[in-house]
Each structure stands twice: as structure tokens, then as C-alpha cells.
Coordinates of C-alpha atoms and ligand atoms in Angstrom, one line a residue:
M1 CA 11.5 64.9 11.6
E2 CA 13.2 65.3 8.4
M3 CA 14.4 62.0 6.8
S4 CA 18.1 61.6 6.2
Y5 CA 19.1 60.9 2.6
Q6 CA 20.3 57.4 3.9
S7 CA 16.9 56.4 5.2
M8 CA 15.1 57.6 2.1
K9 CA 17.6 55.4 0.1
I10 CA 16.8 52.4 2.2
A11 CA 13.1 53.0 2.1
H12 CA 13.3 53.3 -1.7
Q13 CA 15.3 50.1 -1.9
A14 CA 12.7 48.3 0.2
R15 CA 9.9 49.4 -2.0
E16 CA 11.7 48.2 -5.2
A17 CA 12.5 44.9 -3.5
E18 CA 9.0 44.5 -2.6
D19 CA 7.8 45.3 -6.2
L20 CA 10.2 42.9 -7.6
R21 CA 9.2 40.1 -5.3
T22 CA 5.5 40.8 -6.1
T23 CA 6.2 40.5 -9.8
L24 CA 8.4 37.4 -9.3
R25 CA 5.7 35.7 -7.4
R26 CA 3.1 36.5 -10.0
K27 CA 5.3 35.4 -12.7
S28 CA 6.3 32.1 -11.1
L29 CA 2.7 31.4 -10.4
L30 CA 1.8 31.8 -14.0
I31 CA 4.8 29.6 -15.1
L32 CA 3.4 26.8 -12.7
I33 CA -0.1 27.2 -14.0
Y34 CA 1.2 27.1 -17.6
H35 CA 3.1 23.8 -17.0
H36 CA 0.3 22.2 -14.9
L37 CA -2.1 22.9 -18.0
L38 CA 0.4 21.3 -20.3
G39 CA 1.0 18.4 -18.2
Q40 CA -2.8 17.7 -17.8
G41 CA -3.3 18.0 -21.8
Y42 CA -5.1 21.4 -21.6
M43 CA -3.1 22.7 -24.7
E44 CA -5.3 25.5 -25.8
A45 CA -5.6 26.9 -22.3
A46 CA -1.8 26.8 -22.0
A47 CA -1.3 28.3 -25.3
A48 CA -3.8 31.2 -24.3
L49 CA -2.0 31.8 -21.1
D50 CA 1.3 31.9 -22.8
Q51 CA 0.0 34.4 -25.4
E52 CA -1.4 36.7 -22.5
T53 CA 2.2 36.8 -20.9
N54 CA 3.7 37.5 -24.4
G55 CA 5.4 34.2 -24.6
D56 CA 7.0 34.6 -21.2
T57 CA 5.9 31.6 -19.5
R58 CA 7.2 29.3 -22.3
K59 CA 10.7 30.5 -21.5
F60 CA 10.8 28.9 -18.2
E61 CA 10.6 25.4 -16.9
V62 CA 9.6 24.3 -13.5
C63 CA 12.5 23.0 -11.5
D64 CA 12.6 21.1 -8.4
N65 CA 16.2 21.7 -7.5
I66 CA 16.3 25.3 -6.6
D67 CA 19.5 26.1 -4.5
L68 CA 18.0 26.8 -1.1
E69 CA 21.0 28.7 -0.1
M70 CA 20.5 31.2 -2.7
V71 CA 16.9 31.6 -1.7
L72 CA 17.9 32.1 1.8
M73 CA 20.7 34.7 0.9
E74 CA 18.2 36.7 -1.2
Y75 CA 15.6 36.5 1.6
E76 CA 18.3 37.7 4.1
S77 CA 19.4 40.6 2.0
Y78 CA 15.6 41.7 1.3
H79 CA 14.9 41.4 5.1
Y80 CA 18.0 43.5 5.8
V81 CA 16.8 46.2 3.4
K82 CA 13.4 46.2 4.8
F83 CA 14.2 46.1 8.6
Q84 CA 17.8 46.8 8.9
K85 CA 18.5 43.5 10.5
N86 CA 19.1 39.9 9.6
P87 CA 16.2 37.5 9.9
K88 CA 16.3 34.9 12.7
L89 CA 15.7 31.5 11.1
I90 CA 14.5 28.6 13.2
R91 CA 14.3 24.9 12.5
R92 CA 13.1 22.0 14.3
T93 CA 15.6 20.4 16.7
A94 CA 16.9 16.9 15.4
E95 CA 15.2 14.0 17.1
P96 CA 16.7 10.7 17.9
V97 CA 15.9 8.3 15.0
E98 CA 14.2 5.7 17.2
N99 CA 11.7 8.5 18.5
R100 CA 10.8 9.4 15.1
F101 CA 10.2 5.9 14.2
V102 CA 8.0 5.1 17.2
K103 CA 5.9 8.1 16.5
S104 CA 5.2 7.3 13.0
G105 CA 4.0 3.9 13.9
G106 CA 7.0 2.4 12.2
V107 CA 5.8 3.0 8.8
K108 CA 7.6 5.6 6.5
R109 CA 5.6 8.0 4.9
G110 CA 5.8 10.0 1.7
P111 CA 7.7 9.2 -1.5
C112 CA 10.5 11.4 -0.2
S113 CA 11.5 9.1 2.4
A114 CA 11.8 6.1 -0.1
G115 CA 15.5 6.3 -0.2
K116 CA 15.9 6.1 3.7
R117 CA 16.9 3.0 5.4
L118 CA 14.4 1.2 7.7
P119 CA 15.9 0.4 10.9
K120 CA 16.8 -3.3 11.1
I121 CA 14.3 -5.5 12.6
N122 CA 15.4 -8.7 14.3
P123 CA 13.5 -11.6 12.6
S124 CA 12.3 -12.9 15.9
Q125 CA 10.8 -9.5 16.8
R126 CA 8.8 -9.1 13.7
P127 CA 5.1 -9.0 14.2
Q128 CA 3.2 -12.0 12.9
S129 CA 0.3 -11.6 10.4
G130 CA -3.3 -11.3 11.7
N131 CA -5.8 -8.6 12.2
G132 CA -4.6 -6.9 9.0
A133 CA -1.0 -6.8 10.0
K134 CA 1.4 -7.9 7.2
K135 CA 3.4 -10.9 7.8
A136 CA 7.2 -11.0 7.7
T137 CA 7.8 -13.7 5.3
T138 CA 10.7 -16.1 4.7
S139 CA 12.3 -16.2 1.4
Q140 CA 13.3 -19.3 -0.4
N141 CA 16.7 -19.3 0.9
G142 CA 15.3 -19.1 4.5
S143 CA 16.2 -15.6 5.2
S144 CA 13.7 -13.3 6.7
V145 CA 12.6 -10.4 4.7
P146 CA 10.8 -7.2 5.7
P147 CA 7.0 -7.1 5.8
E148 CA 5.5 -5.8 2.6
I149 CA 4.7 -2.4 3.7
S150 CA 6.1 0.4 1.6
D151 CA 6.1 4.1 2.4
F152 CA 3.6 5.1 -0.2
G153 CA 1.2 2.2 0.2
L154 CA 2.3 0.7 -3.0
N155 CA 3.9 -2.6 -2.7
V156 CA 5.5 -4.6 -5.4
S157 CA 6.7 -8.0 -5.0
S158 CA 8.1 -10.3 -7.5
I159 CA 9.0 -13.9 -6.9
R160 CA 11.6 -14.1 -9.6
S161 CA 14.3 -13.9 -7.1
G162 CA 17.7 -14.4 -8.3
P163 CA 20.9 -14.4 -6.3
A164 CA 20.4 -10.7 -5.8
G165 CA 17.2 -11.6 -4.0
D166 CA 18.8 -12.0 -0.7
V167 CA 17.5 -8.7 0.9
S168 CA 18.0 -10.3 4.4
G169 CA 16.9 -8.0 7.1
D170 CA 17.0 -4.7 5.4
G171 CA 14.5 -3.7 2.7
A172 CA 16.5 -0.7 1.6
T173 CA 19.7 -2.6 0.5
N174 CA 20.3 -3.9 -3.0
R175 CA 17.4 -1.7 -4.2
K176 CA 18.8 -1.4 -7.7
E177 CA 19.2 -5.1 -7.9
R178 CA 15.5 -5.6 -7.3
L179 CA 14.7 -4.4 -10.8
L180 CA 13.8 -7.5 -12.7
K181 CA 14.9 -6.0 -16.1
P182 CA 16.7 -2.7 -16.6
L183 CA 14.0 -0.1 -17.1
S184 CA 16.0 1.3 -20.1
G185 CA 13.8 -1.1 -22.0
F186 CA 11.0 1.2 -21.7
S187 CA 10.3 3.5 -24.6
G188 CA 8.1 6.4 -24.9
M189 CA 8.4 7.5 -21.3
N190 CA 9.1 11.0 -20.3
R191 CA 11.3 11.8 -17.4
E192 CA 8.4 12.2 -15.0
M193 CA 7.1 8.7 -15.9
S194 CA 10.4 7.0 -15.6
D195 CA 10.9 8.5 -12.2
L196 CA 7.6 7.1 -11.1
A197 CA 8.6 3.9 -12.7
E198 CA 11.8 3.9 -10.6
V199 CA 9.9 4.7 -7.4
I200 CA 7.5 1.7 -8.1
S201 CA 10.4 -0.7 -9.0
R202 CA 12.5 0.3 -6.1
D203 CA 10.0 -1.4 -3.9
I204 CA 10.0 -4.6 -5.7
Y205 CA 10.7 -7.3 -3.2
L206 CA 12.6 -10.0 -4.9
H207 CA 11.0 -12.6 -3.0
S208 CA 7.9 -14.7 -3.2
P209 CA 4.7 -13.5 -1.4
N210 CA 5.2 -17.0 -0.1
V211 CA 1.7 -18.2 0.1
R212 CA 1.0 -21.7 -1.0
W213 CA -2.5 -23.0 -1.9
E214 CA -2.2 -25.2 1.2
D215 CA -1.6 -22.3 3.5
I216 CA -5.2 -21.2 2.7
I217 CA -7.6 -23.1 4.9
G218 CA -10.9 -23.9 3.4
L219 CA -12.2 -21.7 0.5
E220 CA -12.1 -24.7 -1.8
D221 CA -14.4 -23.2 -4.4
A222 CA -12.7 -19.9 -4.5
K223 CA -9.3 -21.6 -4.9
R224 CA -10.6 -23.7 -7.8
L225 CA -12.2 -20.6 -9.6
V226 CA -9.1 -18.5 -9.1
K227 CA -6.9 -21.4 -10.5
E228 CA -9.2 -21.8 -13.5
A229 CA -9.3 -18.1 -14.1
V230 CA -5.7 -17.1 -13.8
V231 CA -3.4 -20.0 -12.9
Y232 CA -4.2 -22.4 -15.7
P233 CA -4.2 -19.6 -18.4
I234 CA -0.5 -18.9 -17.2
K235 CA 0.6 -22.4 -17.0
Y236 CA -1.1 -23.6 -20.2
P237 CA -1.4 -20.5 -22.4
E238 CA -2.0 -22.6 -25.6
L239 CA -5.3 -23.8 -24.2
F240 CA -6.7 -20.5 -23.5
T241 CA -7.2 -18.8 -26.9
G242 CA -10.2 -17.6 -28.8
I243 CA -13.3 -18.0 -26.8
L244 CA -11.3 -19.4 -24.0
S245 CA -9.0 -16.3 -23.9
P246 CA -8.5 -15.7 -20.1
W247 CA -10.3 -13.1 -18.1
K248 CA -8.2 -10.1 -17.4
G249 CA -10.1 -8.7 -14.5
L250 CA -11.1 -10.8 -11.4
L251 CA -13.1 -9.5 -8.5
L252 CA -12.7 -11.2 -5.1
Y253 CA -15.3 -10.0 -2.8
G254 CA -16.4 -10.9 0.7
P255 CA -16.2 -10.0 4.3
P256 CA -12.8 -8.5 5.5
G257 CA -10.2 -11.0 6.8
T258 CA -11.5 -14.0 4.8
G259 CA -8.4 -14.6 2.6
K260 CA -8.8 -12.5 -0.4
T261 CA -5.2 -11.2 -0.1
L262 CA -4.0 -14.6 0.5
L263 CA -5.6 -16.0 -2.6
A264 CA -3.9 -13.2 -4.7
K265 CA -0.6 -14.0 -3.0
A266 CA -0.9 -17.7 -3.8
V267 CA -1.6 -16.9 -7.5
A268 CA 1.7 -14.9 -7.5
T269 CA 3.6 -17.6 -5.7
E270 CA 2.4 -20.5 -7.5
C271 CA 2.5 -18.9 -11.0
K272 CA 5.9 -17.0 -10.4
T273 CA 4.3 -13.9 -11.6
T274 CA 5.4 -10.4 -10.8
F275 CA 3.2 -9.2 -8.0
F276 CA 2.1 -5.6 -7.7
N277 CA 0.2 -5.1 -4.6
I278 CA -1.6 -2.0 -4.1
S279 CA -4.0 -0.7 -1.5
A280 CA -6.4 1.5 -3.7
S281 CA -7.1 3.9 -0.8
S282 CA -3.5 4.7 -0.6
I283 CA -3.2 5.5 -4.3
V284 CA -5.6 8.3 -3.6
S285 CA -4.5 9.5 -0.2
K286 CA -0.8 9.4 -0.9
W287 CA -0.5 10.1 -4.5
R288 CA -3.5 12.5 -5.0
G289 CA -2.0 14.6 -7.8
D290 CA 0.1 12.0 -9.4
S291 CA -2.4 9.0 -9.0
E292 CA -3.4 9.0 -12.6
K293 CA 0.2 8.8 -13.8
L294 CA 1.0 6.2 -11.2
V295 CA -1.7 4.0 -12.5
R296 CA -0.4 4.4 -16.1
V297 CA 3.1 3.6 -15.2
L298 CA 2.0 0.7 -13.0
F299 CA 0.3 -0.9 -15.8
L300 CA 3.3 -0.3 -18.1
L301 CA 5.5 -1.9 -15.6
A302 CA 3.2 -4.9 -15.2
R303 CA 3.2 -5.4 -19.0
Y304 CA 6.9 -5.0 -19.0
H305 CA 7.4 -7.7 -16.4
A306 CA 4.6 -9.9 -17.6
P307 CA 3.3 -12.5 -16.5
S308 CA 2.1 -10.2 -13.8
T309 CA -0.7 -10.0 -11.3
I310 CA -1.8 -6.5 -10.2
F311 CA -3.7 -6.9 -6.8
L312 CA -5.9 -3.9 -6.1
D313 CA -7.1 -4.1 -2.5
E314 CA -10.0 -2.1 -1.1
L315 CA -11.2 -1.4 -4.6
E316 CA -14.4 0.4 -3.4
S317 CA -12.3 3.2 -1.8
V318 CA -11.4 4.4 -5.4
M319 CA -13.9 2.8 -7.6
G320 CA -17.0 3.6 -5.5
K321 CA -20.1 4.8 -7.4
R322 CA -19.2 8.1 -8.8
G323 CA -20.0 10.8 -6.5
A324 CA -21.8 8.6 -4.1
S325 CA -19.8 9.2 -1.0
N326 CA -18.7 12.7 -1.1
G327 CA -21.0 14.6 -3.4
G328 CA -18.5 15.9 -6.0
E329 CA -15.4 13.9 -6.1
H330 CA -12.0 15.3 -6.4
E331 CA -11.0 15.9 -10.1
S332 CA -7.7 14.1 -9.8
S333 CA -9.4 11.0 -8.3
S334 CA -11.9 11.0 -11.1
R335 CA -9.2 11.2 -13.7
M336 CA -7.5 8.3 -11.9
K337 CA -10.7 6.3 -12.1
T338 CA -10.8 7.0 -15.8
E339 CA -7.2 5.9 -16.3
L340 CA -7.8 2.7 -14.3
L341 CA -10.7 1.9 -16.6
V342 CA -8.7 2.7 -19.8
Q343 CA -5.9 0.6 -18.7
M344 CA -8.1 -2.3 -17.8
D345 CA -9.6 -2.1 -21.3
G346 CA -6.1 -2.2 -22.7
L347 CA -5.4 -5.4 -21.0
V348 CA -8.4 -7.1 -22.4
R349 CA -7.3 -6.1 -25.9
S350 CA -3.7 -7.3 -25.4
E351 CA -2.3 -10.7 -25.6
E352 CA -0.1 -10.1 -22.4
L353 CA -0.5 -12.1 -19.3
V354 CA -1.4 -9.3 -17.1
F355 CA -4.2 -9.8 -14.5
V356 CA -6.0 -7.5 -12.2
L357 CA -7.2 -9.1 -9.2
A358 CA -9.3 -6.6 -7.3
A359 CA -10.6 -7.1 -3.8
S360 CA -13.6 -5.5 -2.2
N361 CA -15.5 -5.8 1.0
L362 CA -18.3 -3.7 -0.2
P363 CA -19.1 -4.9 -3.8
W364 CA -22.6 -3.2 -4.0
D365 CA -20.6 0.1 -3.6
L366 CA -18.6 -0.4 -6.8
D367 CA -19.0 1.6 -9.9
H368 CA -20.8 -0.4 -12.7
A369 CA -18.1 0.8 -15.1
V370 CA -15.4 -1.1 -13.1
L371 CA -17.6 -4.1 -12.3
R372 CA -18.1 -4.5 -16.2
R373 CA -14.3 -4.8 -16.5
L374 CA -14.1 -7.3 -13.6
E375 CA -16.0 -9.9 -15.5
K376 CA -15.0 -12.9 -13.2
R377 CA -16.4 -12.4 -9.8
I378 CA -15.6 -14.8 -6.9
H379 CA -17.3 -14.7 -3.5
V380 CA -14.8 -15.3 -0.8
G381 CA -17.1 -16.1 2.2
L382 CA -16.8 -16.6 5.9
P383 CA -15.2 -20.0 6.7
S384 CA -17.3 -23.1 7.1
S385 CA -17.5 -25.0 10.3
A386 CA -14.9 -27.5 9.1
A387 CA -12.7 -24.6 8.1
R388 CA -13.0 -22.9 11.5
Q389 CA -12.1 -26.1 13.1
A390 CA -9.1 -26.4 10.8
M391 CA -8.0 -22.9 11.5
T392 CA -8.3 -23.2 15.2
S393 CA -6.3 -26.5 15.3
H394 CA -3.8 -24.9 12.9
W395 CA -3.1 -21.8 15.1
L396 CA -3.5 -23.6 18.5
P397 CA -2.4 -27.2 18.1
P398 CA -2.0 -29.4 21.1
L399 CA 1.5 -28.5 21.4
T400 CA 3.8 -25.6 20.3
S401 CA 7.2 -24.9 21.2
T402 CA 9.0 -21.6 20.4
R403 CA 12.4 -20.9 21.7
G404 CA 12.1 -23.5 24.5
V405 CA 8.8 -22.3 25.7
E406 CA 6.1 -24.8 25.3
L407 CA 2.4 -24.0 24.9
R408 CA -0.1 -26.8 25.5
T409 CA -3.8 -26.8 24.6
E410 CA -6.6 -29.1 25.4
L411 CA -9.3 -27.9 23.1
D412 CA -12.5 -29.4 21.8
Y413 CA -12.1 -28.0 18.3
E414 CA -15.6 -28.9 17.2
T415 CA -17.3 -27.1 19.9
L416 CA -15.2 -24.1 19.4
A417 CA -15.9 -24.0 15.7
K418 CA -19.5 -24.1 16.4
D419 CA -19.3 -21.2 18.8
M420 CA -17.4 -19.2 16.2
E421 CA -20.0 -19.2 13.6
G422 CA -19.9 -15.9 11.6
Y423 CA -16.1 -15.3 12.4
S424 CA -13.7 -14.5 9.6
G425 CA -10.4 -16.2 9.4
S426 CA -8.6 -13.2 10.7
D427 CA -11.2 -13.0 13.6
I428 CA -10.4 -16.5 14.4
R429 CA -6.7 -15.9 14.3
L430 CA -7.3 -13.0 16.8
V431 CA -9.2 -15.1 19.3
C432 CA -6.5 -17.8 19.1
K433 CA -3.8 -15.2 19.8
E434 CA -5.8 -13.9 22.7
A435 CA -6.4 -17.4 24.0
A436 CA -2.8 -18.1 23.9
M437 CA -2.0 -14.8 25.6
R438 CA -4.0 -15.8 28.8
P439 CA -1.4 -18.2 30.2
V440 CA 1.4 -16.0 29.1
R441 CA -0.3 -12.9 30.9
K442 CA -0.2 -15.0 34.1
I443 CA 3.6 -15.2 34.2
F444 CA 4.3 -11.6 33.6
D445 CA 4.2 -10.7 37.3
V446 CA 6.8 -13.4 38.0
L447 CA 9.0 -12.2 35.2
E448 CA 8.7 -8.6 36.3
A449 CA 9.3 -9.4 39.9
H450 CA 12.3 -11.5 38.9
Q451 CA 13.9 -8.5 37.0
H452 CA 15.1 -7.0 40.4
E453 CA 16.6 -10.2 41.9
D454 CA 20.0 -11.7 41.2
A455 CA 18.8 -15.4 41.2
P456 CA 18.7 -17.2 37.9
M457 CA 15.4 -17.1 35.9
P458 CA 12.9 -19.7 37.0
A459 CA 11.9 -22.3 34.3
I460 CA 9.0 -21.0 32.4
K461 CA 5.9 -23.2 32.4
L462 CA 2.8 -22.0 30.8
E463 CA -0.6 -23.3 31.9
T464 CA -2.5 -25.3 29.4
V465 CA -5.1 -23.3 27.3
T466 CA -8.4 -25.1 27.8
T467 CA -11.7 -25.1 25.9
A468 CA -13.2 -23.1 28.9
D469 CA -10.6 -20.5 28.5
F470 CA -11.1 -20.3 24.8
L471 CA -14.9 -20.0 25.1
E472 CA -14.3 -17.1 27.5
V473 CA -12.3 -15.2 24.9
I474 CA -15.1 -15.9 22.4
A475 CA -17.6 -14.5 24.8
H476 CA -15.6 -11.3 24.9
S477 CA -15.2 -11.0 21.1
K478 CA -17.3 -10.0 18.2
P479 CA -17.1 -11.2 14.6
S480 CA -16.5 -8.4 12.3
A481 CA -18.9 -9.1 9.5
R482 CA -21.7 -11.3 10.6
N483 CA -24.4 -8.8 9.9
L484 CA -23.4 -8.5 6.1
T485 CA -23.6 -12.2 5.3
G486 CA -27.0 -11.9 3.7
R487 CA -26.0 -8.9 1.7
Y488 CA -23.1 -10.8 0.2
T489 CA -25.3 -13.8 -0.9
A490 CA -27.9 -11.4 -2.4
W491 CA -25.3 -9.6 -4.3
E492 CA -23.9 -12.9 -5.4
R493 CA -27.1 -14.0 -6.8
E494 CA -27.4 -10.8 -8.8
Y495 CA -23.9 -10.3 -10.0
E496 CA -21.7 -13.4 -9.9
S497 CA -20.6 -14.7 -13.1
L498 CA -21.2 -18.3 -13.7
Ligands
ADP1 P1 -8.8 -10.1 3.3 O1 -9.9 -11.0 2.8 O2 -9.3 -9.0 4.0 O3 -7.8 -9.7 2.1 P2 -6.5 -11.6 4.3 O4 -6.3 -12.6 3.1 O5 -5.6 -10.3 4.3 O6 -8.1 -10.9 4.3 O7 -6.5 -12.3 5.7 C1 -6.1 -11.7 6.8 C2 -5.4 -12.7 7.8 O8 -6.4 -13.7 8.2 C3 -4.5 -13.6 6.9 O9 -3.2 -13.1 7.0 C4 -4.6 -15.0 7.6 O10 -3.7 -14.8 8.9 C5 -5.9 -15.0 8.2 N1 -6.8 -15.7 7.3 C6 -8.0 -15.3 6.8 N2 -8.5 -16.3 6.1 C7 -7.8 -17.2 6.1 C8 -7.7 -18.6 5.4 N3 -8.7 -19.0 4.6 N4 -6.8 -19.5 5.7 C9 -5.6 -19.0 6.4 N5 -5.5 -17.9 7.0 C10 -6.6 -17.0 6.8

């Protein structure tokens, strides 16, 4: 069948549009590559690429604010030319906010969501710490503040709270006020870096990590060493000069759940330092491409807000022996490692009071390059028998009363401590919680049955928790790190500094 003039015209336009799209796609790809090379410092490669495109790539910059509506309109007209009909666009239907929150486990993800508000959490509903859960802390003025979980795994707390520090109930309010000093004081930062600095600072909580030395049970040696290494140099800087100039890098190592994070928080609380709390694994997982820049900006910020402590948790996840776990490591993660080492070297040379406190559960996996920079190494071991006893009586005293509900215990703390040999502080907390749960569990049926009746709620009386109950819980639990004890002491012998 002979093609009409009209349909030939349409076919020609479609071909032209297709060609144009291919050219544009190729060009934008080249522009992206050119800017990526520049950003990573590969100047020669970038220049060569630019030359090959006759200086075309240089004329464009990468923008992140393309008008989506224009893109859609362009796409619609292209689609119409090609298929003689408009495209049908689909989008995910809106979900109720609560559902979204429940699905994501209550933790916001991705830097993009940083500006969104967290749903308010009633202080009484906040989860308590333990088993790795972060505790909702109480600020100095008594108001409850959100747990220190930020969307991109990077938590920055400061205890220099002023009047603006009252962020009661909602972590998203007063974001601007959380900055300790205006960031305009920074010089030599490009836009990208100051954006990153803003992102980091946005999550400064103007409240104390709120852990006092006396909140940490046992660990007397570790506390003394941490005080000597970090606390006293901050308190009495005039004493720590010359040969006594303070260690800048400190490694807290030992089984998980033994109080390493608590020690770092106690330093920040007691010394009133700005506290940057970063889980190393999340630097890699959430900041892949940007992790190197993030580290750079983080150290800049720490210096700017000095005295500061940077707490790097799970250090082995980023500073493991090179290439040990996954064969060839990702290039960006290797650049990030190098950046971290460079920044740590920078601290040693500077006079500023910025300390890196790193924590690791698997010190033998650490790269030697990073170990050299963490000159002071402190073993945070499993609790002694006395500490286990103190912990149990702390978490399950003979009588606790919350909101009119009394929980009584009759426990032989000494026997329990003996039976919990090899348990970490966090394990013991879990066992106490489980033991306290037993009598509560028994009244659920009564409460549930009561829901359907009109009669007033019966007075709640919980059964006393006995030693036998507790021992039964112990029998069903397992300490998380018992098998590794020998390995820590062997490593300690080999690597611990004085
Ligand atoms: P990690 O060594 O893995 O950093 P954390 O310091 O986060 O362990 O401890 C986890 C939780 O276990 C703490 O929030 C606390 O409830 C409890 N805990 C562990 N060790 C101690 C301790 N020595 N004193 C008081 N609580 C402890």
C-alpha cells in the first residue's frame, strides 16, 4: 500500500527525533563522565575527553534541578510523533504515612529524606536501650529527645546545648539552630562540600549523649585509660605538651555489647566535646560514592567545632585488611580508607583537640595502616563477676515501680552473676529484660479478656521474679561472644600499647 505524504512525514519526524535523542544521550553521558573525572582529580583524562569532543563537554555543567515537567512534555511529544498517541504514565499510589513508617522499620533512609519530619514519638513509648537499640535520652532540661539514629547512619551530637537545644519530641524542628557556629566560617569549601557539611550539621543533636562515668558499670581500667588519654588532655591542656602531647587516635576493642559506645559517649558528656558518632559500615553502604568527601568534611567540621570526638563504630567494616574480605575492594571505598588515614595523620600534626575514638569487635581484622594511627588501644572486656552482679541489681533491683505498676524481685545476685560468666553487658541487660517480661506475660490474658468487658480494669499485680525464673531465662540464652575471649587476650598481648 502506498504511504500517504502525511504518514511519510510522521515517519521522518520520528526518525529525526530518535537521532536527536541518541545524540543527546551520548552527549550527556560524555558530560557526566567529564565532570566525574574532574571531580575525582583526573585532570588529564578530563582534558583529553574534552579535546575529543572539541571542547563541547566543557560548555555544560551537570545540574540536579532539571525541570521534570519539561522532560515529560518532551517525552510526550516524542511519543506522539512515534506512536501517534500520548504515553500513559503511571505512579505509585500514595500510602498512608504510618504504613510507610512501619515498613521501613521506623528509620528514615537516604539523604533525600533528611528534611522530612519524623513522626512524633511519645516519650513513654520510646524503646529503651539494650541489644543494640539506641536509647532515647533525656536532655539536661528534662525533656525527652529522639534516639540518635539518623537517616544516613551518621549521627552528630553535641552537648553544647544552649536555649535552642530544646528539641523536645521532634528531631526535625530547630534544625538550623542545631548548628553550633554558622558554617559561613568555613573557607575553602566548594558548594558540594558545604552541602555535605550542612547535611552533617543538620543532624547535630544539641543535647548531651548523656552518659556519665557512673552509668558505666565495671570497666574501671578502661575508664581510667580513656580518662588519661582523652579527658585529662582536654581538661588540662597545658600539661599535655611536647612528649606528653595527647594521643589523637584511640582504639576501643572487645566483644560487642561491652560498653565501648558508652565510654565514647561518656567522654563527650564529661568533656563537653562535640560528639560525632558514625557507624563506619553505614559510611560505606549509604555514602558509597560520596564517602571520601564525607570523611573530609566530617574532619573539617570536627576541627571547626573543636574540642571534638569522632566516634567511629564498627571500624573493621571499613578499615579491614585491604582486599581481605571481598577480593578486590570497591574503588570508592579504597579512596575513603585513604582519606580517613590522611585525615588522621592531619590530626596528629595539628594542635587542635580532635580525637578519633574507634571501636572494633574484630581488631585482628584491622588494616595495619589504621592500627598504626590508633596508637592507644584499650581492651573493653567482658564484665567481671562483680560487674555482672552490679548490672543485674541495677537493671532488676528488689523493687521497681513505673506508672503505678510495681515489679518485685527476689534474686540471689551472686549466684546469677556466677551463672552468667561470659555474658556481655548487653547480654545481661537482655536476660534481665526477659526475666522481667515473664510475670508481665502472665497477665496479658487477663488484660486481653478484660478488653471486651465493661467492668473497670482490675488492679495489676505482677508476680515476683525469683532466682529460679531468672536461671531458667539464662538456660535459654547464649552469651554472644564467649568463644572469642581467648582471641582478644592474645591480640591484647601482641598489640596493646602499654
Ligand atoms: P558496644 O561495646 O558494642 O559499643 P554498647 O556500649 O553500645 O556496646 O553497649 C550496649 C548496651 O549494653 C548499652 O546501651 C548498655 O545498656 C549495656 N551495657 C553494656 N556494657 C555496659 C556497662 N559496662 N555498663 C552499663 N551498661 C552496659
